[in-house]
Amino acid sequence: MEEVINMEEISKDYLRSIIDHTLLKPDATPKDIEKLCKEAIENNFFAVCVNSSYVELVKSFLSGSSIKIASVVGFPLGASSTYAKVAETEKAIKDGADEIDMVIHIGLLKAKEYAKVENDIREVVKAASNRIVKVIIETCLLTQEEKIIASTLSVSAGANFVKTSTGFSTAGATVEDIQLIRSVVPSYIGVKASGGIRDYETAVKMVKAGATRIGASKSVEIVS
């Protein structure tokens, strides 16, 4: 039987404080990025999340605000080399990124090349120089066991968050996956629900399940 959730317990102001307002579409223009930043400022979202090529532009748009800048790395496939992910991370940090959302090497995880997967994460964590690193494990492509292993590897490699999805694969975040990740990682590790969160009710369910950050492109609709 599905749990009855009291929506009033989680305010829209609270959701604003944990939302990464996101635009990662390949056809996103500088004008679209400017709109994203304006919406983030108007709604006081926690962060703006963009592709690394737009970090410097976002920094100029968010000048004078307290909103953080998150950059994706190795996005959306995660199959680029560790060298490339490190270089992208270093450039994003140089351009003004406060947080890094990296995609794991899913193929290597499935091949049980766990040391390589962990090293890939660890090298990005090192390159991020004490900035927040969120590891996107792309839950829709993993078995339950693989989700547990990916979450554990993320923690052992020094990441700060485990994140469900890129939003570019076969499915996004689910309550069940958030609950699983939350049960696996220590309490000091954040859990980011991302992919397919388009309304207030869904966002609240993710928070109730254990999400401490929400990634969404429909953030304005969620809090309106």
Coordinates of C-alpha atoms in Angstrom, one line a residue:
M1 CA 0.0 0.0 0.0
E2 CA 1.4 3.4 -1.0
E3 CA 2.4 5.7 1.8
V4 CA 0.1 8.7 2.4
I5 CA 2.3 11.8 2.2
N6 CA 1.4 15.0 4.0
M7 CA 2.5 17.5 1.4
E8 CA 2.2 20.4 3.8
E9 CA 5.2 19.1 5.8
I10 CA 7.6 20.1 3.0
S11 CA 7.2 23.7 1.9
K12 CA 7.9 25.2 -1.5
D13 CA 10.5 27.4 0.1
Y14 CA 12.3 24.3 1.4
L15 CA 12.2 22.8 -2.1
R16 CA 13.6 26.0 -3.5
S17 CA 16.5 25.7 -1.1
I18 CA 17.5 22.2 -2.4
I19 CA 16.8 22.6 -6.2
D20 CA 19.5 22.6 -8.8
H21 CA 17.8 24.4 -11.6
T22 CA 18.9 22.5 -14.7
L23 CA 19.4 23.0 -18.4
L24 CA 21.5 20.4 -20.2
K25 CA 19.8 20.1 -23.6
P26 CA 22.3 20.1 -26.5
D27 CA 20.4 22.9 -28.3
A28 CA 20.4 25.2 -25.3
T29 CA 21.5 28.7 -26.4
P30 CA 23.2 31.5 -24.4
K31 CA 19.8 33.2 -24.3
D32 CA 18.3 30.1 -22.7
I33 CA 21.0 30.0 -20.2
E34 CA 20.4 33.6 -19.3
K35 CA 16.7 32.8 -18.7
L36 CA 17.7 29.8 -16.5
C37 CA 19.8 32.1 -14.4
K38 CA 17.1 34.8 -14.1
E39 CA 14.6 32.1 -13.0
A40 CA 17.1 30.8 -10.4
I41 CA 17.5 34.3 -9.0
E42 CA 13.8 35.0 -9.0
N43 CA 13.0 31.8 -7.2
N44 CA 16.2 31.6 -5.0
F45 CA 17.0 28.1 -6.1
F46 CA 20.1 26.5 -4.5
A47 CA 22.1 26.1 -7.8
V48 CA 22.1 26.3 -11.5
C49 CA 23.3 23.1 -13.3
V50 CA 24.7 23.4 -16.9
N51 CA 27.1 21.9 -19.3
S52 CA 30.7 22.8 -18.6
S53 CA 31.0 25.1 -21.7
Y54 CA 28.4 27.5 -20.1
V55 CA 29.9 27.8 -16.6
E56 CA 31.7 31.0 -17.3
L57 CA 28.6 32.6 -18.8
V58 CA 26.5 31.5 -15.9
K59 CA 29.0 33.0 -13.5
S60 CA 28.5 36.4 -15.2
F61 CA 24.7 36.1 -15.1
L62 CA 24.7 35.1 -11.4
S63 CA 27.2 37.8 -10.4
G64 CA 26.1 39.2 -7.0
S65 CA 23.8 36.3 -6.1
S66 CA 24.5 33.5 -3.7
I67 CA 23.3 30.8 -6.1
K68 CA 25.8 28.0 -6.7
I69 CA 27.0 26.9 -10.1
A70 CA 27.1 23.1 -10.8
S71 CA 28.7 21.7 -13.9
V72 CA 28.2 18.3 -15.4
V73 CA 31.3 16.3 -16.4
G74 CA 31.5 13.3 -18.7
F75 CA 27.8 13.9 -19.5
P76 CA 25.6 12.2 -20.4
L77 CA 27.3 8.8 -21.2
G78 CA 30.1 8.7 -18.6
A79 CA 32.2 6.7 -21.1
S80 CA 34.8 9.4 -21.7
S81 CA 38.3 8.8 -20.3
T82 CA 39.3 9.7 -16.8
Y83 CA 41.8 12.1 -18.3
A84 CA 39.0 13.9 -20.2
K85 CA 36.8 14.0 -17.1
V86 CA 39.6 15.5 -15.0
A87 CA 40.4 18.1 -17.6
E88 CA 36.7 19.1 -17.9
T89 CA 36.5 19.3 -14.1
E90 CA 39.6 21.5 -13.9
K91 CA 38.3 23.9 -16.6
A92 CA 34.8 24.0 -15.0
I93 CA 36.3 24.9 -11.6
K94 CA 38.6 27.5 -13.2
D95 CA 35.5 29.0 -14.9
G96 CA 33.6 29.3 -11.6
A97 CA 31.9 26.0 -10.9
D98 CA 31.1 25.4 -7.2
E99 CA 30.0 21.8 -7.7
I100 CA 30.6 18.9 -10.2
D101 CA 28.0 16.4 -11.3
M102 CA 30.0 13.6 -12.9
V103 CA 28.7 10.4 -14.7
I104 CA 30.3 7.1 -13.8
H105 CA 31.7 4.7 -16.4
I106 CA 28.6 2.5 -16.6
G107 CA 30.2 -0.1 -18.9
L108 CA 33.1 -0.6 -16.6
L109 CA 30.8 -1.0 -13.6
K110 CA 28.8 -3.7 -15.5
A111 CA 32.1 -5.4 -16.4
K112 CA 32.9 -5.5 -12.6
E113 CA 36.0 -3.3 -13.2
Y114 CA 35.3 -1.7 -9.8
A115 CA 38.8 -0.4 -9.2
K116 CA 38.7 1.5 -12.4
V117 CA 35.3 2.9 -11.7
E118 CA 36.4 4.0 -8.2
N119 CA 39.6 5.6 -9.6
D120 CA 37.6 7.5 -12.2
I121 CA 35.5 9.0 -9.4
R122 CA 38.5 9.6 -7.1
E123 CA 40.4 11.5 -9.8
V124 CA 37.5 13.8 -10.5
V125 CA 37.1 14.4 -6.7
K126 CA 40.8 15.3 -6.5
A127 CA 40.5 17.6 -9.5
A128 CA 37.5 19.3 -7.9
S129 CA 39.7 20.6 -5.1
N130 CA 37.3 20.3 -2.2
R131 CA 34.3 21.3 -4.2
I132 CA 31.1 19.2 -3.9
V133 CA 31.1 16.2 -6.2
K134 CA 27.9 14.4 -7.1
V135 CA 28.2 11.0 -8.8
I136 CA 25.5 10.2 -11.4
I137 CA 25.1 6.4 -11.4
E138 CA 22.3 6.3 -14.0
T139 CA 20.0 4.0 -12.0
C140 CA 17.8 3.0 -14.9
L141 CA 20.6 1.1 -16.5
L142 CA 21.7 -0.8 -13.3
T143 CA 20.5 -3.8 -11.4
Q144 CA 19.8 -3.5 -7.7
E145 CA 23.2 -4.9 -6.9
E146 CA 24.9 -2.6 -9.3
K147 CA 23.1 0.4 -7.7
I148 CA 24.4 -0.6 -4.3
I149 CA 28.0 -1.1 -5.6
A150 CA 28.0 2.2 -7.5
S151 CA 26.8 4.0 -4.4
T152 CA 29.4 2.4 -2.3
L153 CA 32.2 3.1 -4.7
S154 CA 31.1 6.7 -4.9
V155 CA 31.5 7.0 -1.1
S156 CA 34.8 5.2 -0.9
A157 CA 36.2 7.5 -3.7
G158 CA 35.4 10.6 -1.7
A159 CA 32.3 11.9 -3.4
N160 CA 29.7 14.0 -1.5
F161 CA 26.5 12.9 -3.2
V162 CA 25.1 10.0 -5.1
K163 CA 22.8 11.1 -7.9
T164 CA 20.2 9.0 -9.7
S165 CA 20.1 10.0 -13.3
T166 CA 21.2 12.1 -16.2
G167 CA 17.7 12.5 -17.4
F168 CA 18.9 11.5 -20.9
S169 CA 18.6 7.7 -20.6
T170 CA 15.6 5.3 -20.4
A171 CA 14.2 6.6 -17.1
G172 CA 14.8 9.1 -14.3
A173 CA 14.6 9.1 -10.5
T174 CA 12.2 6.8 -8.6
V175 CA 11.2 6.7 -5.0
E176 CA 12.5 3.2 -4.7
D177 CA 16.0 4.1 -6.0
I178 CA 16.2 7.1 -3.6
Q179 CA 15.3 4.8 -0.7
L180 CA 17.9 2.2 -1.8
I181 CA 20.7 4.7 -2.1
R182 CA 19.8 6.4 1.2
S183 CA 19.9 3.0 2.9
V184 CA 23.4 2.3 1.4
V185 CA 25.3 5.5 1.9
P186 CA 26.2 7.1 5.3
S187 CA 24.1 10.0 6.6
Y188 CA 26.8 12.6 5.7
I189 CA 26.5 11.7 2.0
G190 CA 23.8 13.6 0.1
V191 CA 21.4 11.9 -2.3
K192 CA 20.3 13.8 -5.4
A193 CA 17.1 12.9 -7.2
S194 CA 17.2 13.9 -10.8
G195 CA 15.4 13.0 -14.0
G196 CA 11.6 13.2 -14.6
I197 CA 10.7 15.4 -11.6
R198 CA 8.2 17.8 -13.0
D199 CA 5.8 18.7 -10.2
Y200 CA 5.6 19.5 -6.5
E201 CA 4.1 16.2 -5.5
T202 CA 6.9 14.2 -7.1
A203 CA 9.5 16.4 -5.6
V204 CA 8.0 15.9 -2.1
K205 CA 7.9 12.1 -2.6
M206 CA 11.7 12.2 -3.4
V207 CA 12.5 14.2 -0.3
K208 CA 10.3 11.9 1.8
A209 CA 12.3 9.0 0.4
G210 CA 15.6 10.6 1.4
A211 CA 16.7 13.0 -1.3
T212 CA 18.6 16.0 0.0
R213 CA 18.9 17.7 -3.4
I214 CA 16.6 17.8 -6.4
G215 CA 17.7 18.3 -10.0
A216 CA 15.0 19.6 -12.3
S217 CA 14.4 21.6 -15.5
K218 CA 10.8 22.2 -14.4
S219 CA 11.8 23.8 -11.2
V220 CA 9.6 26.9 -11.6
E221 CA 6.6 24.7 -12.2
I222 CA 7.5 22.6 -9.1
V223 CA 7.4 25.6 -6.8
S224 CA 4.7 27.6 -8.4

